mmCIF file of C-alpha atoms and ligand atoms in Angstrom:
data_model
loop_
_atom_site.group_PDB
_atom_site.id
_atom_site.type_symbol
_atom_site.label_atom_id
_atom_site.label_comp_id
_atom_site.label_asym_id
_atom_site.label_seq_id
_atom_site.Cartn_x
_atom_site.Cartn_y
_atom_site.Cartn_z
ATOM 1 C CA MET K 8 56.388 -53.194 32.110
ATOM 2 C CA THR K 9 58.132 -50.604 33.470
ATOM 3 C CA PRO K 10 58.967 -51.752 37.205
ATOM 4 C CA ARG K 11 57.197 -49.666 39.639
ATOM 5 C CA ASN K 12 58.627 -47.356 42.092
ATOM 6 C CA PRO K 13 56.954 -47.200 45.573
ATOM 7 C CA LEU K 14 58.536 -43.888 45.865
ATOM 8 C CA ASP K 15 56.861 -42.487 43.171
ATOM 9 C CA LEU K 16 54.550 -39.235 44.645
ATOM 10 C CA ARG K 17 51.095 -40.753 45.050
ATOM 11 C CA LYS K 18 48.029 -38.439 46.561
ATOM 12 C CA PHE K 19 45.303 -40.855 48.831
ATOM 13 C CA VAL K 20 41.688 -39.104 49.200
ATOM 14 C CA ALA K 21 39.409 -40.751 51.628
ATOM 15 C CA PRO K 22 36.276 -39.748 53.465
ATOM 16 C CA GLU K 23 35.389 -39.899 57.186
ATOM 17 C CA PHE K 24 33.830 -43.098 57.582
ATOM 18 C CA ILE K 25 31.996 -44.923 60.619
ATOM 19 C CA CYS K 26 31.741 -48.728 60.368
ATOM 20 C CA GLY K 27 29.605 -51.170 62.755
ATOM 21 C CA SER K 28 26.340 -52.093 63.721
ATOM 22 C CA GLY K 29 24.016 -48.828 63.919
ATOM 23 C CA ALA K 30 25.936 -46.433 62.000
ATOM 24 C CA LEU K 31 22.666 -45.864 60.015
ATOM 25 C CA GLN K 32 21.050 -44.119 63.087
ATOM 26 C CA LEU K 33 23.861 -41.473 63.172
ATOM 27 C CA ALA K 34 22.697 -40.085 59.934
ATOM 28 C CA GLY K 35 20.626 -37.414 61.928
ATOM 29 C CA ARG K 36 23.246 -36.403 63.916
ATOM 30 C CA TYR K 37 25.691 -35.994 60.989
ATOM 31 C CA ALA K 38 23.437 -34.154 58.968
ATOM 32 C CA HIS K 39 22.573 -31.843 61.910
ATOM 33 C CA ASN K 40 26.457 -31.527 62.504
ATOM 34 C CA PHE K 41 27.086 -30.529 59.006
ATOM 35 C CA GLY K 42 24.360 -27.866 59.233
ATOM 36 C CA MET K 43 21.854 -29.421 57.078
ATOM 37 C CA LYS K 44 17.927 -28.180 57.383
ATOM 38 C CA GLN K 45 16.418 -29.526 54.425
ATOM 39 C CA VAL K 46 17.730 -32.514 53.431
ATOM 40 C CA LEU K 47 17.368 -34.210 49.863
ATOM 41 C CA LEU K 48 17.136 -37.955 50.766
ATOM 42 C CA VAL K 49 18.351 -40.001 47.645
ATOM 43 C CA THR K 50 17.177 -43.735 47.244
ATOM 44 C CA ASP K 51 15.322 -46.184 45.172
ATOM 45 C CA PRO K 52 11.970 -47.594 45.469
ATOM 46 C CA GLY K 53 13.754 -51.420 46.549
ATOM 47 C CA VAL K 54 15.707 -49.592 49.385
ATOM 48 C CA ARG K 55 12.162 -47.371 50.523
ATOM 49 C CA ALA K 56 10.315 -50.613 50.047
ATOM 50 C CA ALA K 57 12.813 -52.734 52.452
ATOM 51 C CA GLY K 58 12.408 -50.014 54.966
ATOM 52 C CA TRP K 59 16.155 -48.626 55.150
ATOM 53 C CA ALA K 60 14.945 -44.977 53.699
ATOM 54 C CA GLY K 61 12.606 -44.939 56.332
ATOM 55 C CA ALA K 62 14.931 -45.867 58.830
ATOM 56 C CA VAL K 63 17.180 -42.806 58.108
ATOM 57 C CA GLY K 64 14.301 -40.593 57.852
ATOM 58 C CA GLU K 65 13.458 -41.200 61.314
ATOM 59 C CA SER K 66 17.159 -40.224 62.388
ATOM 60 C CA LEU K 67 16.797 -36.987 60.320
ATOM 61 C CA THR K 68 13.439 -36.095 62.290
ATOM 62 C CA GLU K 69 14.840 -37.119 65.367
ATOM 63 C CA ALA K 70 17.725 -34.869 64.932
ATOM 64 C CA GLY K 71 15.460 -31.741 63.696
ATOM 65 C CA VAL K 72 16.165 -32.119 60.249
ATOM 66 C CA SER K 73 13.604 -31.742 57.821
ATOM 67 C CA PHE K 74 13.864 -33.895 54.546
ATOM 68 C CA THR K 75 12.263 -34.529 51.056
ATOM 69 C CA VAL K 76 12.766 -37.679 49.600
ATOM 70 C CA PHE K 77 13.696 -38.300 45.760
ATOM 71 C CA ASP K 78 13.325 -42.274 44.603
ATOM 72 C CA SER K 79 13.143 -41.649 41.212
ATOM 73 C CA VAL K 80 16.525 -43.860 40.420
ATOM 74 C CA SER K 81 16.870 -46.894 38.566
ATOM 75 C CA VAL K 82 19.679 -49.120 37.979
ATOM 76 C CA ASN K 83 22.312 -47.689 35.997
ATOM 77 C CA PRO K 84 21.076 -44.004 36.936
ATOM 78 C CA ARG K 85 20.321 -41.787 33.792
ATOM 79 C CA SER K 86 21.267 -38.322 33.377
ATOM 80 C CA ARG K 87 17.793 -37.224 33.361
ATOM 81 C CA GLN K 88 17.151 -38.682 36.963
ATOM 82 C CA VAL K 89 19.869 -36.521 38.298
ATOM 83 C CA MET K 90 18.663 -33.583 36.206
ATOM 84 C CA SER K 91 15.205 -33.922 37.872
ATOM 85 C CA GLY K 92 16.602 -34.612 41.477
ATOM 86 C CA MET K 93 18.204 -31.189 40.768
ATOM 87 C CA GLU K 94 15.247 -29.690 40.148
ATOM 88 C CA VAL K 95 13.728 -30.984 43.260
ATOM 89 C CA TYR K 96 17.200 -29.856 45.278
ATOM 90 C CA ARG K 97 16.590 -26.245 44.552
ATOM 91 C CA SER K 98 12.472 -26.143 44.474
ATOM 92 C CA GLU K 99 13.051 -27.514 48.024
ATOM 93 C CA GLU K 100 15.814 -25.250 49.084
ATOM 94 C CA CYS K 101 18.010 -27.984 50.083
ATOM 95 C CA ASN K 102 21.175 -27.411 51.623
ATOM 96 C CA GLY K 103 22.376 -31.142 51.915
ATOM 97 C CA ILE K 104 22.332 -34.519 50.262
ATOM 98 C CA VAL K 105 21.624 -37.770 52.166
ATOM 99 C CA ALA K 106 22.128 -41.134 49.571
ATOM 100 C CA VAL K 107 20.763 -44.533 50.746
ATOM 101 C CA GLY K 108 21.209 -47.139 48.617
ATOM 102 C CA GLY K 109 23.660 -48.912 46.539
ATOM 103 C CA GLY K 110 25.658 -47.467 43.646
ATOM 104 C CA SER K 111 22.825 -46.313 41.809
ATOM 105 C CA ALA K 112 21.299 -44.361 44.136
ATOM 106 C CA MET K 113 24.506 -42.876 45.595
ATOM 107 C CA ASP K 114 25.893 -42.083 42.150
ATOM 108 C CA CYS K 115 23.077 -40.550 41.343
ATOM 109 C CA ALA K 116 23.316 -38.217 44.451
ATOM 110 C CA LYS K 117 26.870 -37.119 43.566
ATOM 111 C CA GLY K 118 25.384 -36.336 40.160
ATOM 112 C CA ILE K 119 22.717 -34.041 41.708
ATOM 113 C CA GLY K 120 25.153 -32.624 44.151
ATOM 114 C CA ILE K 121 27.621 -30.870 41.515
ATOM 115 C CA ALA K 122 24.773 -30.131 39.004
ATOM 116 C CA SER K 123 23.194 -28.167 41.829
ATOM 117 C CA SER K 124 26.445 -26.430 43.126
ATOM 118 C CA ASN K 125 27.754 -25.812 39.303
ATOM 119 C CA MET K 126 24.258 -25.043 37.734
ATOM 120 C CA ARG K 127 25.092 -27.396 34.629
ATOM 121 C CA ASP K 128 24.080 -30.237 32.658
ATOM 122 C CA ILE K 129 25.442 -33.414 34.476
ATOM 123 C CA LEU K 130 26.923 -35.043 31.057
ATOM 124 C CA THR K 131 29.421 -31.912 30.798
ATOM 125 C CA PHE K 132 31.366 -33.044 33.838
ATOM 126 C CA GLU K 133 32.777 -36.341 31.890
ATOM 127 C CA GLY K 134 36.306 -36.887 32.563
ATOM 128 C CA VAL K 135 38.914 -36.170 35.258
ATOM 129 C CA ASP K 136 39.010 -33.328 37.476
ATOM 130 C CA ARG K 137 36.079 -31.334 35.435
ATOM 131 C CA VAL K 138 33.978 -30.200 38.540
ATOM 132 C CA PRO K 139 34.830 -26.617 39.428
ATOM 133 C CA VAL K 140 32.547 -26.005 42.356
ATOM 134 C CA PRO K 141 32.381 -28.410 45.334
ATOM 135 C CA ALA K 142 29.098 -29.952 46.221
ATOM 136 C CA PRO K 143 26.798 -29.746 49.130
ATOM 137 C CA PRO K 144 27.496 -31.841 51.974
ATOM 138 C CA LEU K 145 26.807 -35.392 51.086
ATOM 139 C CA ILE K 146 26.358 -38.219 53.828
ATOM 140 C CA CYS K 147 25.860 -42.120 51.773
ATOM 141 C CA ILE K 148 24.349 -44.911 53.764
ATOM 142 C CA PRO K 149 25.604 -47.725 51.262
ATOM 143 C CA THR K 150 22.925 -50.732 51.479
ATOM 144 C CA THR K 151 24.771 -52.925 48.680
ATOM 145 C CA ALA K 152 28.793 -54.126 49.523
ATOM 146 C CA GLY K 153 30.375 -53.465 46.028
ATOM 147 C CA SER K 154 29.971 -50.330 44.695
ATOM 148 C CA SER K 155 31.957 -48.351 46.915
ATOM 149 C CA ALA K 156 30.371 -45.188 45.889
ATOM 150 C CA ASP K 157 30.327 -44.312 49.491
ATOM 151 C CA VAL K 158 34.100 -43.900 49.355
ATOM 152 C CA SER K 159 35.252 -43.238 45.915
ATOM 153 C CA GLN K 160 35.508 -40.102 43.765
ATOM 154 C CA PHE K 161 33.489 -41.453 40.907
ATOM 155 C CA ALA K 162 30.525 -41.504 39.878
ATOM 156 C CA ILE K 163 29.189 -43.261 36.529
ATOM 157 C CA ILE K 164 25.952 -42.089 34.739
ATOM 158 C CA THR K 165 24.287 -43.153 31.666
ATOM 159 C CA ASP K 166 23.641 -40.647 28.954
ATOM 160 C CA GLU K 167 20.161 -42.043 27.599
ATOM 161 C CA GLU K 168 20.412 -40.523 24.397
ATOM 162 C CA ARG K 169 23.611 -42.134 23.318
ATOM 163 C CA LYS K 170 23.154 -45.156 25.312
ATOM 164 C CA ARG K 171 26.822 -44.842 26.870
ATOM 165 C CA LYS K 172 27.810 -44.437 30.015
ATOM 166 C CA ILE K 173 30.167 -41.291 31.341
ATOM 167 C CA ALA K 174 32.759 -41.435 33.823
ATOM 168 C CA ILE K 175 33.073 -38.264 36.462
ATOM 169 C CA ILE K 176 36.515 -38.733 38.361
ATOM 170 C CA SER K 177 36.811 -35.524 40.674
ATOM 171 C CA LYS K 178 37.756 -35.388 44.220
ATOM 172 C CA THR K 179 34.463 -33.216 44.613
ATOM 173 C CA LEU K 180 32.563 -36.399 44.665
ATOM 174 C CA VAL K 181 34.056 -38.234 47.724
ATOM 175 C CA PRO K 182 31.503 -37.755 50.147
ATOM 176 C CA ASP K 183 31.665 -35.851 53.820
ATOM 177 C CA ILE K 184 30.860 -38.956 55.687
ATOM 178 C CA SER K 185 29.930 -42.655 54.889
ATOM 179 C CA LEU K 186 27.772 -44.586 57.309
ATOM 180 C CA LEU K 187 28.836 -48.645 56.979
ATOM 181 C CA ASP K 188 26.146 -50.470 58.545
ATOM 182 C CA PRO K 189 25.822 -54.525 57.741
ATOM 183 C CA GLU K 190 22.199 -54.687 58.703
ATOM 184 C CA PRO K 191 20.862 -53.126 55.557
ATOM 185 C CA LEU K 192 22.598 -55.691 53.329
ATOM 186 C CA THR K 193 20.413 -57.978 54.726
ATOM 187 C CA THR K 194 17.618 -57.857 52.580
ATOM 188 C CA MET K 195 19.805 -57.918 49.612
ATOM 189 C CA SER K 196 18.927 -60.486 46.986
ATOM 190 C CA ARG K 197 21.078 -63.609 46.253
ATOM 191 C CA GLU K 198 21.656 -62.134 42.876
ATOM 192 C CA LEU K 199 22.331 -58.415 43.810
ATOM 193 C CA THR K 200 24.682 -59.832 46.721
ATOM 194 C CA LEU K 201 26.636 -62.016 44.090
ATOM 195 C CA ASP K 202 26.974 -58.937 41.264
ATOM 196 C CA THR K 203 28.025 -56.523 43.673
ATOM 197 C CA GLY K 204 30.318 -58.915 45.646
ATOM 198 C CA MET K 205 31.910 -59.696 42.286
ATOM 199 C CA ASP K 206 32.148 -55.842 41.530
ATOM 200 C CA ALA K 207 34.165 -55.237 44.675
ATOM 201 C CA LEU K 208 36.494 -58.006 43.639
ATOM 202 C CA CYS K 209 37.067 -56.569 40.245
ATOM 203 C CA HIS K 210 37.652 -53.206 41.911
ATOM 204 C CA ALA K 211 40.480 -55.023 44.103
ATOM 205 C CA ILE K 212 42.022 -56.541 41.281
ATOM 206 C CA GLU K 213 41.984 -53.753 38.693
ATOM 207 C CA ALA K 214 43.326 -51.476 41.483
ATOM 208 C CA TYR K 215 46.171 -53.764 42.387
ATOM 209 C CA VAL K 216 47.119 -54.216 38.504
ATOM 210 C CA SER K 217 46.993 -50.341 37.729
ATOM 211 C CA ASN K 218 49.634 -48.238 36.589
ATOM 212 C CA ALA K 219 48.781 -45.725 39.156
ATOM 213 C CA SER K 220 49.053 -48.378 42.362
ATOM 214 C CA SER K 221 50.797 -47.778 45.141
ATOM 215 C CA PRO K 222 52.100 -49.130 48.583
ATOM 216 C CA MET K 223 48.969 -47.483 50.126
ATOM 217 C CA THR K 224 46.507 -48.615 47.793
ATOM 218 C CA ASP K 225 48.114 -52.207 47.506
ATOM 219 C CA MET K 226 47.280 -52.768 51.312
ATOM 220 C CA HIS K 227 43.902 -52.491 50.869
ATOM 221 C CA ALA K 228 43.542 -53.845 47.277
ATOM 222 C CA LEU K 229 44.819 -57.238 48.656
ATOM 223 C CA GLU K 230 43.040 -57.421 51.860
ATOM 224 C CA ALA K 231 40.044 -56.567 49.829
ATOM 225 C CA ILE K 232 40.708 -59.471 47.588
ATOM 226 C CA ARG K 233 41.505 -61.864 50.821
ATOM 227 C CA LEU K 234 38.055 -60.785 52.670
ATOM 228 C CA ILE K 235 35.842 -61.502 49.659
ATOM 229 C CA HIS K 236 37.319 -64.903 48.374
ATOM 230 C CA ASP K 237 36.532 -65.768 52.103
ATOM 231 C CA ALA K 238 33.022 -64.191 52.604
ATOM 232 C CA LEU K 239 30.982 -64.047 49.533
ATOM 233 C CA PRO K 240 30.719 -67.813 49.253
ATOM 234 C CA ALA K 241 29.490 -67.785 52.750
ATOM 235 C CA VAL K 242 27.479 -65.038 53.194
ATOM 236 C CA ILE K 243 25.475 -66.674 50.290
ATOM 237 C CA LEU K 244 24.987 -69.564 52.529
ATOM 238 C CA GLU K 245 24.001 -67.138 55.627
ATOM 239 C CA PRO K 246 22.476 -64.169 54.135
ATOM 240 C CA GLU K 247 21.587 -63.189 57.675
ATOM 241 C CA ASP K 248 24.452 -63.611 59.417
ATOM 242 C CA LEU K 249 25.435 -59.722 60.421
ATOM 243 C CA ASN K 250 29.321 -60.775 60.776
ATOM 244 C CA LEU K 251 29.879 -62.144 57.062
ATOM 245 C CA ARG K 252 27.764 -59.207 55.687
ATOM 246 C CA PHE K 253 30.073 -56.733 57.570
ATOM 247 C CA SER K 254 32.980 -58.638 56.402
ATOM 248 C CA THR K 255 31.781 -58.185 52.624
ATOM 249 C CA LEU K 256 31.109 -54.572 53.733
ATOM 250 C CA LEU K 257 34.901 -54.404 54.829
ATOM 251 C CA ALA K 258 36.020 -56.060 51.545
ATOM 252 C CA SER K 259 33.738 -53.144 49.792
ATOM 253 C CA LEU K 260 35.459 -50.005 51.841
ATOM 254 C CA HIS K 261 39.132 -51.686 51.376
ATOM 255 C CA ALA K 262 38.226 -52.260 47.601
ATOM 256 C CA GLY K 263 36.970 -49.068 47.296
ATOM 257 C CA LEU K 264 40.033 -47.073 49.393
ATOM 258 C CA ALA K 265 42.217 -48.862 46.978
ATOM 259 C CA PHE K 266 40.317 -47.913 43.237
ATOM 260 C CA SER K 267 39.476 -44.622 44.350
ATOM 261 C CA ASN K 268 43.077 -43.511 44.394
ATOM 262 C CA ALA K 269 44.801 -46.294 41.934
ATOM 263 C CA SER K 270 41.793 -46.157 39.669
ATOM 264 C CA LEU K 271 40.748 -48.911 37.462
ATOM 265 C CA GLY K 272 41.520 -50.794 34.003
ATOM 266 C CA ALA K 273 39.914 -52.439 31.087
ATOM 267 C CA VAL K 274 36.969 -54.308 32.671
ATOM 268 C CA HIS K 275 35.720 -51.533 34.320
ATOM 269 C CA ALA K 276 36.067 -49.734 30.918
ATOM 270 C CA MET K 277 34.401 -52.638 28.930
ATOM 271 C CA ALA K 278 31.525 -53.115 31.777
ATOM 272 C CA HIS K 279 31.125 -49.670 31.658
ATOM 273 C CA SER K 280 30.509 -49.893 27.533
ATOM 274 C CA LEU K 281 28.466 -52.867 28.043
ATOM 275 C CA GLY K 282 26.300 -51.574 30.616
ATOM 276 C CA GLY K 283 25.642 -48.641 28.606
ATOM 277 C CA ALA K 284 24.434 -50.242 25.553
ATOM 278 C CA TYR K 285 22.282 -52.951 27.051
ATOM 279 C CA ASP K 286 21.404 -51.701 30.229
ATOM 280 C CA LEU K 287 22.883 -54.800 32.297
ATOM 281 C CA ALA K 288 23.869 -54.892 36.080
ATOM 282 C CA HIS K 289 27.146 -53.376 36.278
ATOM 283 C CA GLY K 290 28.590 -56.146 38.956
ATOM 284 C CA ARG K 291 27.258 -59.001 36.558
ATOM 285 C CA CYS K 292 29.314 -57.424 33.250
ATOM 286 C CA ASN K 293 32.446 -57.338 35.498
ATOM 287 C CA ALA K 294 31.825 -60.652 36.567
ATOM 288 C CA LEU K 295 31.619 -62.263 32.976
ATOM 289 C CA LEU K 296 34.475 -60.123 31.736
ATOM 290 C CA LEU K 297 37.155 -59.988 34.408
ATOM 291 C CA GLU K 298 38.647 -63.670 33.327
ATOM 292 C CA HIS K 299 38.859 -62.832 29.485
ATOM 293 C CA VAL K 300 40.694 -59.506 30.469
ATOM 294 C CA ILE K 301 43.473 -61.116 33.099
ATOM 295 C CA PRO K 302 45.105 -63.108 29.821
ATOM 296 C CA ALA K 303 45.769 -60.180 28.011
ATOM 297 C CA ASN K 304 46.907 -57.974 30.794
ATOM 298 C CA TYR K 305 49.345 -60.889 32.515
ATOM 299 C CA GLU K 306 52.808 -60.195 31.252
ATOM 300 C CA ALA K 307 52.044 -56.433 32.106
ATOM 301 C CA ALA K 308 51.636 -57.074 35.719
ATOM 302 C CA SER K 309 52.627 -60.969 36.429
ATOM 303 C CA GLU K 310 53.579 -60.508 39.799
ATOM 304 C CA GLN K 311 50.645 -58.893 40.939
ATOM 305 C CA TYR K 312 48.244 -61.368 39.161
ATOM 306 C CA ASP K 313 50.431 -64.085 40.597
ATOM 307 C CA ARG K 314 49.996 -62.852 44.102
ATOM 308 C CA ILE K 315 45.929 -62.382 43.321
ATOM 309 C CA GLY K 316 46.306 -66.285 42.046
ATOM 310 C CA ALA K 317 48.170 -67.304 45.307
ATOM 311 C CA ILE K 318 44.794 -65.815 47.246
ATOM 312 C CA ILE K 319 42.025 -66.873 44.882
ATOM 313 C CA GLY K 320 44.082 -70.367 44.052
ATOM 314 C CA PRO K 321 45.447 -70.523 40.726
ATOM 315 C CA VAL K 322 43.784 -73.917 38.930
ATOM 316 C CA GLN K 323 45.960 -75.722 36.412
ATOM 317 C CA GLY K 324 44.078 -75.121 32.935
ATOM 318 C CA GLU K 325 44.628 -73.700 29.942
ATOM 319 C CA ARG K 326 44.056 -69.969 30.501
ATOM 320 C CA THR K 327 46.610 -67.881 32.317
ATOM 321 C CA PRO K 328 46.620 -68.351 36.314
ATOM 322 C CA PRO K 329 44.578 -66.191 38.168
ATOM 323 C CA ALA K 330 42.432 -66.521 34.980
ATOM 324 C CA GLU K 331 41.292 -70.064 35.576
ATOM 325 C CA GLY K 332 40.876 -69.713 39.460
ATOM 326 C CA ILE K 333 38.498 -66.681 39.140
ATOM 327 C CA ALA K 334 36.709 -68.460 36.289
ATOM 328 C CA ALA K 335 36.309 -71.486 39.034
ATOM 329 C CA PHE K 336 35.311 -68.971 41.786
ATOM 330 C CA ARG K 337 32.942 -67.203 39.689
ATOM 331 C CA ARG K 338 31.469 -70.815 38.995
ATOM 332 C CA SER K 339 31.001 -71.646 42.489
ATOM 333 C CA LEU K 340 28.962 -69.120 43.389
ATOM 334 C CA GLY K 341 26.566 -69.566 40.492
ATOM 335 C CA ILE K 342 27.255 -66.882 38.006
ATOM 336 C CA THR K 343 27.683 -69.078 35.090
ATOM 337 C CA GLY K 344 26.510 -66.997 31.887
ATOM 338 C CA THR K 345 28.311 -65.306 29.029
ATOM 339 C CA LEU K 346 27.953 -62.137 27.398
ATOM 340 C CA ALA K 347 25.740 -64.021 24.512
ATOM 341 C CA SER K 348 23.378 -65.146 27.354
ATOM 342 C CA VAL K 349 22.667 -61.731 28.462
ATOM 343 C CA GLY K 350 21.635 -60.589 25.004
ATOM 344 C CA VAL K 351 24.999 -59.220 23.362
ATOM 345 C CA GLY K 352 25.596 -59.994 19.819
ATOM 346 C CA GLU K 353 28.650 -60.184 17.761
ATOM 347 C CA ASP K 354 27.629 -57.587 15.665
ATOM 348 C CA ALA K 355 27.485 -55.043 18.772
ATOM 349 C CA ILE K 356 31.395 -55.924 19.466
ATOM 350 C CA GLN K 357 33.191 -53.469 17.392
ATOM 351 C CA THR K 358 31.108 -50.203 18.974
ATOM 352 C CA LEU K 359 31.299 -51.649 22.423
ATOM 353 C CA ALA K 360 35.312 -51.764 21.795
ATOM 354 C CA ARG K 361 35.498 -48.418 20.528
ATOM 355 C CA ARG K 362 33.639 -46.674 23.348
ATOM 356 C CA ALA K 363 35.651 -49.007 25.885
ATOM 357 C CA TYR K 364 38.880 -47.618 24.550
ATOM 358 C CA ALA K 365 37.897 -44.135 24.950
ATOM 359 C CA ASP K 366 36.409 -44.839 28.859
ATOM 360 C CA PRO K 367 39.124 -43.187 31.321
ATOM 361 C CA CYS K 368 39.435 -46.637 33.310
ATOM 362 C CA MET K 369 41.717 -47.821 30.439
ATOM 363 C CA VAL K 370 44.246 -45.231 30.815
ATOM 364 C CA THR K 371 45.524 -46.719 34.392
ATOM 365 C CA ASN K 372 45.274 -50.612 32.520
ATOM 366 C CA PRO K 373 48.527 -51.926 33.089
ATOM 367 C CA ARG K 374 48.594 -52.668 29.319
ATOM 368 C CA ARG K 375 47.984 -50.346 26.829
ATOM 369 C CA LEU K 376 45.188 -52.328 24.858
ATOM 370 C CA THR K 377 44.713 -51.813 20.945
ATOM 371 C CA CYS K 378 40.670 -51.525 19.960
ATOM 372 C CA GLU K 379 41.623 -54.866 18.398
ATOM 373 C CA ASP K 380 42.621 -56.219 21.613
ATOM 374 C CA ILE K 381 39.225 -54.848 22.802
ATOM 375 C CA GLU K 382 37.307 -56.680 20.380
ATOM 376 C CA ARG K 383 39.140 -59.848 20.899
ATOM 377 C CA ILE K 384 38.351 -59.775 24.772
ATOM 378 C CA TYR K 385 35.096 -59.389 23.929
ATOM 379 C CA ALA K 386 34.635 -62.140 21.591
ATOM 380 C CA TYR K 387 36.351 -65.019 24.151
ATOM 381 C CA ALA K 388 33.596 -63.477 26.905
ATOM 382 C CA LEU K 389 30.590 -63.848 24.224
HETATM 383 FE FE1 FE2 P 19 32.635 -51.416 39.949
#
């Protein structure tokens, strides 16, 4: 590969964020500071049932800010959900958005914001820098540690008609403030903790080997890998430990700062294609693909992969380090499936590969993969 030059010009975009216990309770104060009078509170039924949307609502009420709850958000948020959220935003005459939830609620909130300010269908923004009018103010409160939608300039929306995910990448999608509180993470299931944790690991690894990486993103990516490697196995055993939950949240923050600015690669391009076609959990798709992408990319970023191997633990095996170490890490967490075990058939591979090839995340993969290369990786992961 072409050697990276640390002097190459790079831009780094990040929102304001506040981390620590009780950050969630600052939602009302910040909504008031942003001049929000009527808020669209975007969440999902699970987060609402766990009480976190209610806690944010109380904070808004205490600050004298009115709100309307919109919780018609599913895993892998759909374009129709975004457009119905936009209808509610307009009919309730909202002037700001507060998102409390995982990547799905936050991505849906971002979509509602840009669809409202531009009065356009959400699917028309697909690609890089295609949002002309900035969104209204957005406050994010993540309840998972992985998507990093609360700091990133990405939103992933499912086009349900065509059963595919679209990636919208724009500086206008960076939230105005992110409130990072470890407490909402304590109600996550073991499965959600693992899937979102593996998503964060993929963000960090893909950002680190990305051909748009920089010294600034490298620093965040490596710290994220180290934190996930240490904290994810521990938090599964002690799910209510706030210090461990906070370590996973910090890991997600570091990974988000890295990938939002260095972008991603083949794992995400292939996971988007899979998630769109089969409506699978995004983090699980990444977890099942990561170790199979590394051997295809290794020669193009061997120095970076070896450094990752030194953290995750290279294991002597048949596959390229650190693919073996990552496979062992995944198995140690109890993630044992394959693509076939989640319902993917061999006959789907060609279509999946074609869509992954066209995904914007593929542009920053360290090696230019052909459709045939991608088909082979899917086949290994079956
Ligand atoms: Fe992701």
